[in-house]
Coordinates of C-alpha atoms in Angstrom, one line a residue:
Chain A
X252 CA 41.2 194.3 43.3
X253 CA 39.8 197.8 43.0
X254 CA 42.5 200.3 42.2
X255 CA 41.6 202.5 45.2
X256 CA 42.5 200.0 48.0
X257 CA 46.2 200.0 47.4
X258 CA 46.1 203.8 48.0
X259 CA 44.1 203.2 51.2
X260 CA 46.7 200.9 52.5
X261 CA 49.4 203.5 51.8
X262 CA 47.5 206.2 53.6
X263 CA 47.1 203.8 56.5
X264 CA 50.9 203.2 56.4
X265 CA 51.5 207.0 56.4
X266 CA 49.3 207.3 59.5
X267 CA 51.1 204.4 61.2
X268 CA 54.5 206.1 60.5
X269 CA 53.3 209.5 61.8
X270 CA 52.1 207.9 65.0
X271 CA 55.3 205.8 65.4
X272 CA 57.6 208.8 64.8
X273 CA 55.5 211.1 67.1
X274 CA 55.4 208.5 69.8
X275 CA 59.1 207.7 69.6
X276 CA 59.9 211.4 69.9
X277 CA 57.6 211.9 72.8
X278 CA 58.9 208.7 74.4
X279 CA 62.5 210.0 74.0
X280 CA 61.6 213.2 75.8
X281 CA 59.9 211.4 78.6
X282 CA 62.7 208.8 78.7
X283 CA 65.4 211.4 78.9
X284 CA 63.6 213.3 81.7
X285 CA 62.7 210.1 83.4
X286 CA 66.3 208.8 83.3
X287 CA 67.7 212.0 84.8
X288 CA 64.9 211.9 87.4
X289 CA 65.8 208.3 88.3
X290 CA 69.5 209.0 88.5
X291 CA 69.7 212.5 90.0
X292 CA 66.2 213.2 91.3
X293 CA 65.1 213.2 94.9
X294 CA 63.7 210.1 96.7
X295 CA 60.1 210.9 95.9
X296 CA 60.8 211.5 92.2
X297 CA 62.7 208.2 92.0
X298 CA 60.0 206.2 93.7
X299 CA 57.3 207.7 91.5
X300 CA 59.3 207.0 88.4
X301 CA 59.9 203.4 89.5
X302 CA 56.1 203.0 89.9
X303 CA 55.6 204.5 86.4
X304 CA 58.1 202.2 84.6
X305 CA 57.0 199.1 86.5
X306 CA 53.3 199.6 86.0
X307 CA 53.6 200.5 82.3
X308 CA 55.9 197.5 81.6
X309 CA 53.7 195.1 83.5
X310 CA 50.3 195.9 81.9
X311 CA 49.5 194.9 78.3
X312 CA 49.8 197.8 75.8
X313 CA 46.3 197.1 74.7
X314 CA 44.9 197.7 78.1
X315 CA 47.0 200.8 78.6
X316 CA 45.9 202.2 75.2
X317 CA 42.3 201.8 76.1
X318 CA 42.7 203.2 79.6
X319 CA 44.8 206.2 78.5
X320 CA 42.7 206.8 75.4
X321 CA 39.5 207.1 77.3
X322 CA 41.0 208.7 80.5
X323 CA 43.1 211.2 78.5
X324 CA 40.3 212.5 76.3
X325 CA 38.0 212.5 79.3
X326 CA 40.4 214.4 81.4
X327 CA 41.1 217.1 78.8
X328 CA 37.4 217.6 78.2
X329 CA 36.7 217.9 81.9
X330 CA 39.5 220.4 82.4
X331 CA 38.1 222.4 79.4
X332 CA 34.6 222.2 80.8
X333 CA 35.8 223.4 84.2
X334 CA 37.5 226.3 82.6
X335 CA 34.3 227.2 80.8
X336 CA 35.2 226.0 77.3
X337 CA 33.1 223.7 75.2
X338 CA 34.1 220.0 74.7
X339 CA 36.5 219.3 71.9
X340 CA 37.0 216.2 69.9
X341 CA 40.6 215.0 70.4
X342 CA 42.1 214.0 67.1
X343 CA 43.0 210.3 66.9
X344 CA 46.5 211.2 65.8
X345 CA 47.2 213.3 68.9
X346 CA 45.6 210.7 71.2
X347 CA 47.5 207.9 69.6
X348 CA 50.9 209.7 69.8
X349 CA 50.2 210.6 73.5
X350 CA 49.2 207.1 74.4
X351 CA 52.0 205.3 72.7
X352 CA 54.5 208.0 73.7
X353 CA 53.6 207.4 77.3
X354 CA 54.2 203.7 77.0
X355 CA 57.4 204.2 75.0
X356 CA 58.6 206.7 77.7
X357 CA 58.7 204.0 80.3
X358 CA 60.8 201.7 78.2
X359 CA 63.2 204.4 77.0
X360 CA 63.6 205.7 80.6
X361 CA 65.2 202.3 81.4
X362 CA 67.3 202.3 78.2
X363 CA 68.6 205.8 78.6
X364 CA 69.3 205.3 82.4
X365 CA 71.4 202.2 81.5
X366 CA 73.2 204.1 78.8
X367 CA 74.0 207.0 81.1
X368 CA 75.3 204.6 83.7
X369 CA 77.6 203.1 81.0
X370 CA 79.4 206.4 80.4
X371 CA 82.8 206.3 81.9
X372 CA 82.4 208.2 85.2
X373 CA 85.6 210.2 84.5
X374 CA 84.1 212.0 81.6
X375 CA 81.3 213.4 83.7
X376 CA 83.6 214.3 86.5
X377 CA 85.9 216.0 84.1
X378 CA 83.0 218.1 82.8
X379 CA 82.1 219.0 86.3
X380 CA 85.7 220.0 87.1
X381 CA 85.6 222.3 84.1
X382 CA 82.7 224.1 85.9
X383 CA 80.1 223.3 83.2
X384 CA 76.6 224.2 84.1
X385 CA 74.2 221.1 84.0
X386 CA 72.5 222.2 80.8
X387 CA 75.7 222.5 78.9
X388 CA 77.1 219.2 80.3
X389 CA 73.9 217.5 79.2
X390 CA 74.2 218.8 75.7
X391 CA 78.0 218.5 75.2
X392 CA 78.9 215.4 77.3
X393 CA 76.1 213.3 78.7
X394 CA 73.8 213.0 75.7
X395 CA 76.5 212.4 73.0
X396 CA 78.5 210.0 75.2
X397 CA 75.5 207.9 76.1
X398 CA 74.3 207.7 72.5
X399 CA 76.3 204.7 71.4
X400 CA 75.1 202.7 74.4
X401 CA 71.5 203.8 74.0
X402 CA 71.1 203.3 70.2
X403 CA 70.6 199.5 70.2
X404 CA 67.9 199.7 72.8
X405 CA 66.3 202.8 71.3
X406 CA 66.3 201.2 67.8
X407 CA 64.5 198.2 69.3
X408 CA 62.0 200.6 70.8
X409 CA 61.4 202.3 67.4
X410 CA 60.7 198.9 65.9
X411 CA 58.3 198.1 68.7
X412 CA 56.6 201.5 68.2
X413 CA 56.0 200.8 64.5
X414 CA 54.4 197.5 65.4
X415 CA 52.4 198.9 68.4
X416 CA 50.7 201.3 66.1
X417 CA 48.7 198.3 65.0
X418 CA 47.1 198.1 68.4
X419 CA 45.4 201.5 67.8
X420 CA 43.2 199.7 65.2
X421 CA 41.4 198.3 68.3
X422 CA 40.3 201.8 69.4
X423 CA 39.3 202.6 65.8
X424 CA 42.2 204.8 64.7
X425 CA 42.7 204.6 60.9
X426 CA 46.2 203.1 60.5
X427 CA 47.6 200.3 58.4
X428 CA 46.0 197.4 60.1
X429 CA 42.6 198.9 60.3
X430 CA 42.9 200.1 56.7
X431 CA 43.8 196.5 55.8
X432 CA 40.8 195.1 57.7
X433 CA 38.4 197.5 55.9
X434 CA 39.9 196.8 52.5
X435 CA 39.8 193.0 53.1
X436 CA 36.3 193.2 54.5
X437 CA 34.9 195.0 51.5
X438 CA 36.7 193.1 48.8
X439 CA 36.6 189.7 50.6
X440 CA 40.2 189.3 49.4
X441 CA 41.4 188.7 53.0
X442 CA 44.6 186.9 52.4
X443 CA 45.8 189.3 49.7
X444 CA 45.4 192.4 51.8
X445 CA 46.8 191.0 55.0
X446 CA 49.9 189.7 53.2
X447 CA 50.3 193.1 51.5
X448 CA 50.1 194.8 54.9
X449 CA 52.6 192.4 56.3
X450 CA 55.0 193.2 53.4
X451 CA 54.6 196.9 54.1
X452 CA 55.4 196.5 57.8
X453 CA 58.3 194.2 57.0
X454 CA 59.6 196.8 54.5
X455 CA 59.5 199.5 57.3
X456 CA 61.4 197.2 59.6
X457 CA 64.1 196.2 57.1
X458 CA 64.6 199.8 56.0
X459 CA 64.8 200.9 59.6
X460 CA 67.4 198.3 60.3
X461 CA 69.5 199.7 57.4
X462 CA 69.3 203.2 58.8
X463 CA 69.9 202.0 62.3
X464 CA 73.1 200.4 61.2
X465 CA 74.3 203.6 59.7
X466 CA 73.4 205.7 62.8
X467 CA 75.1 203.2 65.0
X468 CA 78.4 203.4 63.2
X469 CA 78.1 207.2 63.1
X470 CA 77.4 207.4 66.9
X471 CA 80.4 205.1 67.5
X472 CA 82.8 207.3 65.5
X473 CA 86.0 207.9 67.3
X474 CA 85.5 204.9 69.7
X475 CA 87.7 201.8 69.5
X476 CA 85.9 199.1 67.6
X477 CA 84.7 196.1 69.6
X478 CA 86.6 193.7 67.4
X479 CA 89.9 195.3 68.0
X480 CA 89.3 195.4 71.8
X481 CA 89.3 191.7 71.9
Chain B
X919 CA 69.6 180.9 115.7
X920 CA 69.7 181.2 111.9
X921 CA 65.9 182.0 112.0
X922 CA 66.6 184.8 114.4
X923 CA 69.4 186.1 112.2
X924 CA 67.2 186.1 109.1
X925 CA 64.5 187.9 111.1
X926 CA 66.9 190.6 112.1
X927 CA 68.2 190.7 108.6
X928 CA 64.7 191.1 107.2
X929 CA 63.9 193.8 109.8
X930 CA 67.0 195.7 108.8
X931 CA 66.2 195.4 105.2
X932 CA 62.6 196.6 105.8
X933 CA 63.8 199.6 107.8
X934 CA 66.2 200.6 104.9
X935 CA 63.3 200.2 102.5
X936 CA 60.6 201.9 104.5
X937 CA 61.9 205.4 104.5
X938 CA 59.5 208.2 105.7
X939 CA 58.7 209.4 102.2
X940 CA 57.9 205.8 101.2
X941 CA 55.4 205.5 104.1
X942 CA 53.8 208.7 102.9
X943 CA 53.6 207.4 99.3
X944 CA 52.1 204.1 100.4
X945 CA 49.5 206.0 102.5
X946 CA 48.6 208.1 99.5
X947 CA 48.3 205.0 97.3
X948 CA 46.1 203.3 99.9
X949 CA 44.0 206.5 100.0
X950 CA 43.6 206.3 96.2
X951 CA 42.7 202.6 96.3
X952 CA 40.1 203.3 99.1
X953 CA 38.7 206.2 97.0
X954 CA 38.4 204.0 94.0
X955 CA 36.7 201.3 96.1
X956 CA 34.1 203.7 97.6
X957 CA 33.4 206.2 94.9
X958 CA 33.5 203.9 91.9
X959 CA 30.9 201.4 91.0
X960 CA 31.7 197.8 91.7
X961 CA 28.2 196.4 92.0
X962 CA 28.7 194.5 88.7
X963 CA 31.4 192.3 90.3
X964 CA 29.3 189.5 91.7
X965 CA 27.5 189.0 88.4
X966 CA 30.7 188.7 86.3
X967 CA 32.8 187.0 88.9
X968 CA 32.7 183.5 87.5
X969 CA 33.1 184.7 83.9
X970 CA 36.2 186.7 85.0
X971 CA 37.8 183.7 86.7
X972 CA 37.1 181.6 83.5
X973 CA 38.7 184.4 81.5
X974 CA 41.8 184.5 83.7
X975 CA 42.0 180.7 83.5
X976 CA 41.7 180.8 79.7
X977 CA 44.4 183.5 79.4
X978 CA 46.8 181.5 81.6
X979 CA 46.1 178.3 79.7
X980 CA 46.8 180.1 76.3
X981 CA 50.0 181.6 77.9
X982 CA 51.2 178.2 79.1
X983 CA 50.4 176.3 75.9
X984 CA 51.9 178.9 73.5
X985 CA 55.0 179.3 75.6
X986 CA 55.6 175.6 75.7
X987 CA 54.9 175.0 72.1
X988 CA 56.7 178.1 71.1
X989 CA 59.9 177.1 73.0
X990 CA 59.7 173.6 71.5
X991 CA 59.7 175.3 68.0
X992 CA 62.3 177.9 69.0
X993 CA 65.0 175.2 69.7
X994 CA 65.1 173.8 66.2
X995 CA 64.9 177.4 64.8
X996 CA 67.8 178.5 67.0
X997 CA 69.8 175.4 66.2
X998 CA 69.3 175.7 62.5
X999 CA 70.5 179.3 62.5
X1000 CA 73.4 178.7 64.9
X1001 CA 75.0 175.6 63.2
X1002 CA 72.8 174.3 60.4
X1003 CA 73.5 174.1 56.7
X1004 CA 72.2 177.0 54.6
X1005 CA 69.0 175.2 53.5
X1006 CA 68.0 175.0 57.1
X1007 CA 69.4 178.3 58.4
X1008 CA 68.0 180.5 55.6
X1009 CA 64.3 179.5 56.1
X1010 CA 64.7 179.7 59.8
X1011 CA 66.1 183.2 59.5
X1012 CA 63.4 184.3 57.1
X1013 CA 60.7 182.9 59.5
X1014 CA 62.2 184.8 62.5
X1015 CA 62.5 188.0 60.5
X1016 CA 58.9 187.9 59.2
X1017 CA 57.5 187.2 62.7
X1018 CA 59.6 189.9 64.3
X1019 CA 59.0 192.4 61.6
X1020 CA 55.2 192.4 61.5
X1021 CA 52.7 193.2 64.3
X1022 CA 51.2 190.3 66.1
X1023 CA 47.7 191.7 65.6
X1024 CA 48.2 191.5 61.9
X1025 CA 49.5 187.9 62.0
X1026 CA 46.5 187.0 64.1
X1027 CA 44.1 188.6 61.7
X1028 CA 45.9 187.1 58.7
X1029 CA 45.5 183.6 60.2
X1030 CA 42.0 184.0 61.4
X1031 CA 40.4 186.1 58.6
X1032 CA 42.8 185.2 55.8
X1033 CA 43.3 181.5 56.2
X1034 CA 39.9 181.2 57.9
X1035 CA 38.3 182.5 54.7
X1036 CA 40.3 180.1 52.5
X1037 CA 39.6 176.8 54.3
X1038 CA 35.8 176.6 53.7
X1039 CA 36.4 176.7 50.0
X1040 CA 38.0 173.2 50.0
X1041 CA 35.4 170.4 50.5
X1042 CA 38.1 167.9 51.6
X1043 CA 39.0 170.2 54.5
X1044 CA 35.4 170.6 55.5
X1045 CA 35.0 166.8 55.6
X1046 CA 38.2 166.2 57.5
X1047 CA 38.3 165.6 61.3
X1048 CA 40.1 168.9 61.6
X1049 CA 37.1 171.0 60.5
X1050 CA 35.3 171.2 63.9
X1051 CA 38.5 172.8 65.3
X1052 CA 39.1 175.0 62.3
X1053 CA 35.7 176.6 62.7
X1054 CA 36.6 177.9 66.2
X1055 CA 38.8 180.8 67.0
X1056 CA 41.1 179.5 69.6
X1057 CA 43.3 177.3 67.3
X1058 CA 44.2 180.3 65.3
X1059 CA 45.0 182.2 68.5
X1060 CA 47.2 179.4 69.7
X1061 CA 49.0 179.1 66.4
X1062 CA 49.6 182.8 66.0
X1063 CA 50.9 183.2 69.6
X1064 CA 53.1 180.1 69.3
X1065 CA 54.7 181.4 66.1
X1066 CA 55.2 184.8 67.7
X1067 CA 56.9 183.3 70.7
X1068 CA 59.0 180.9 68.5
X1069 CA 60.1 183.8 66.3
X1070 CA 61.4 185.9 69.2
X1071 CA 62.8 183.1 71.3
X1072 CA 64.3 181.4 68.2
X1073 CA 66.5 184.5 67.8
X1074 CA 67.5 184.2 71.5
X1075 CA 68.2 180.5 71.2
X1076 CA 70.4 181.2 68.2
X1077 CA 72.6 183.4 70.3
X1078 CA 72.5 180.9 73.2
X1079 CA 73.5 178.0 71.0
X1080 CA 76.3 180.0 69.4
X1081 CA 77.4 181.1 72.8
X1082 CA 78.2 177.7 74.2
X1083 CA 82.0 177.4 74.2
X1084 CA 83.4 175.3 71.4
X1085 CA 85.7 173.5 73.9
X1086 CA 82.7 172.0 75.6
X1087 CA 81.4 170.5 72.4
X1088 CA 84.9 169.3 71.4
X1089 CA 85.4 167.6 74.7
X1090 CA 82.0 165.9 74.3
X1091 CA 83.1 164.7 70.9
X1092 CA 86.4 163.5 72.3
X1093 CA 84.5 161.4 74.8
X1094 CA 83.0 159.6 71.8
X1095 CA 79.4 160.9 72.4
X1096 CA 77.1 160.6 69.5
X1097 CA 75.8 163.9 67.9
X1098 CA 72.3 163.4 69.5
X1099 CA 73.8 162.7 72.9
X1100 CA 76.1 165.8 72.6
X1101 CA 73.0 167.9 71.8
X1102 CA 70.9 166.4 74.6
X1103 CA 73.5 166.4 77.4
X1104 CA 75.8 169.3 76.6
X1105 CA 74.6 171.7 74.0
X1106 CA 70.9 172.1 74.8
X1107 CA 71.2 172.4 78.6
X1108 CA 74.0 175.0 78.4
X1109 CA 72.2 177.0 75.8
X1110 CA 69.0 176.8 77.9
X1111 CA 70.8 178.2 81.0
X1112 CA 72.1 181.0 78.9
X1113 CA 68.6 181.8 77.5
X1114 CA 66.8 181.5 80.8
X1115 CA 67.1 185.2 81.9
X1116 CA 65.6 186.3 78.7
X1117 CA 62.9 183.7 79.0
X1118 CA 61.4 185.6 81.9
X1119 CA 61.1 188.8 79.8
X1120 CA 59.7 186.9 76.8
X1121 CA 57.1 185.1 78.9
X1122 CA 55.9 188.5 80.4
X1123 CA 55.8 189.9 76.8
X1124 CA 53.8 186.8 75.8
X1125 CA 51.4 187.4 78.7
X1126 CA 51.0 191.0 77.5
X1127 CA 50.2 189.7 74.0
X1128 CA 47.4 187.4 75.1
X1129 CA 44.6 190.1 75.2
X1130 CA 45.0 190.4 71.4
X1131 CA 43.2 187.1 71.1
X1132 CA 40.0 188.9 72.3
X1133 CA 39.9 190.6 68.9
X1134 CA 39.2 187.3 67.2
X1135 CA 36.4 186.4 69.6
X1136 CA 38.3 184.2 72.1
X1137 CA 36.8 184.9 75.5
X1138 CA 39.8 185.6 77.7
X1139 CA 39.9 188.1 80.6
X1140 CA 40.3 191.0 78.3
X1141 CA 37.1 190.1 76.4
X1142 CA 35.3 189.7 79.7
X1143 CA 36.2 193.2 80.7
X1144 CA 35.1 194.5 77.3
X1145 CA 31.8 192.7 77.8
X1146 CA 31.4 194.4 81.3
X1147 CA 32.1 197.7 79.7
X1148 CA 29.5 197.2 77.0
X1149 CA 26.9 195.9 79.5
X1150 CA 27.3 198.5 82.2
X1151 CA 28.6 201.5 80.3
X1152 CA 31.4 201.8 82.8
X1153 CA 34.7 203.0 81.3
X1154 CA 37.3 202.9 84.0
X1155 CA 36.4 200.3 86.6
X1156 CA 36.7 197.1 84.5
X1157 CA 39.9 198.4 82.8
X1158 CA 41.5 199.3 86.2
X1159 CA 40.7 195.9 87.6
X1160 CA 42.0 194.3 84.4
X1161 CA 45.3 196.2 84.7
X1162 CA 45.5 195.1 88.3
X1163 CA 45.0 191.5 87.3
X1164 CA 47.7 191.6 84.7
X1165 CA 50.1 193.3 87.1
X1166 CA 49.4 190.5 89.6
X1167 CA 50.0 187.8 87.1
X1168 CA 53.2 189.5 85.9
X1169 CA 54.4 189.8 89.5
X1170 CA 53.8 186.1 90.1
X1171 CA 55.5 185.1 86.8
X1172 CA 58.6 187.2 87.6
X1173 CA 58.7 185.7 91.1
X1174 CA 58.4 182.1 89.9
X1175 CA 61.1 182.6 87.2
X1176 CA 63.5 184.3 89.7
X1177 CA 63.1 181.2 91.9
X1178 CA 63.9 178.9 89.0
X1179 CA 66.8 181.0 88.0
X1180 CA 68.2 180.9 91.5
X1181 CA 68.4 177.1 91.3
X1182 CA 70.5 177.2 88.1
X1183 CA 74.3 177.2 88.5
X1184 CA 75.4 180.8 88.0
X1185 CA 78.8 180.3 86.4
X1186 CA 78.4 179.0 82.9
X1187 CA 80.8 178.6 80.0

């Protein structure tokens, strides 16, 4: 095994993590907006959001990635051309974050919507009775109160995001799986590199699980524990 | 009489559902579809029609086989984790963790490129009756997708087996049933009913994983659309049609499963 390939794999892992973090953040933004749109929006907003979440969840991620990857870069270039600028090369990182974030947004919309519905209604009514403006209520009441209900679902989505980055290998973005494929193809040590990449992915998952456990207990602070409730 | 009542009921439901803004949205959607039909190029369709049907058939076949095999594997995995001794439960847990912790694409490539490069080195494998199959891509695809389904569903079955009330099993034992009969008549059916709602989601997820097999040269519907894109230099048309096909299959799957779920007694445990 050439000494360079281990480093290549780690660079791939770094790119995977960058995309996963970016996509999860973008997904959270879309998801929060989408959940509020679905709960408090007008009828047209609700229907459009229903179409968004249904379509994204019914079509394979691979097809969506191809579609959005080509459509997104094409659209941006056409807009730029119409405005009189020259075409630009969209970086793979930005495109990957956009595409996966769009997919994640549909799933997190549903998770956050469910979590907001799980907040005891009295808390939101009390906030309204205090005369809180919507922005303050969102920041002080709704978001913190929904967090313990949303965290298991969002944690799941984070794990899915780390694994979905592998799909970007199909459109040629250099992340862990594509790095592995290149390393394995050059050295012919297929099994070694694929197992190494599997261990890296697994390490990310297990480490995330540790962190998620911490975050979950933190977000549930001050709430009665489930065990005592029985 | 009852037919009339259902007709009125359906009309009422339709009028609730068909609000003015929905009619507008549907009209806009229809307009978009018509625009796509007229202004995009669809002249390649007749040429690839048969290949496409073949691809859909192959994707569905892979879906059915891997779901069936995967569920058959998930039952012992779940059982071992729910009530097995440690030398059964530990390996099952490790298997589920590994499958759920790594991307399916990587597992697929590990099997196809990794194991596929190991096998030819051993003469006794090359001379065995398995060799004609091991040289093709689809066995690797089936094995990878089966393991993936088993890994996710095994975790679900663990919860389902553990969720069956102890009293049911104790009552069965009090009746003098043998362990196998308890499993067959009481434990498995009740766990299955519990797992059924998640089974719909898992099957849809599995359907959405099937296009990955195109990356190891199995010609499913996704591979057909890639071929159309390469041959005709069209970007959007094949992908849009592909998305529509997957949405249709998902819709049918969800409908069929909801009908099956409606037949199952609701109150369990």
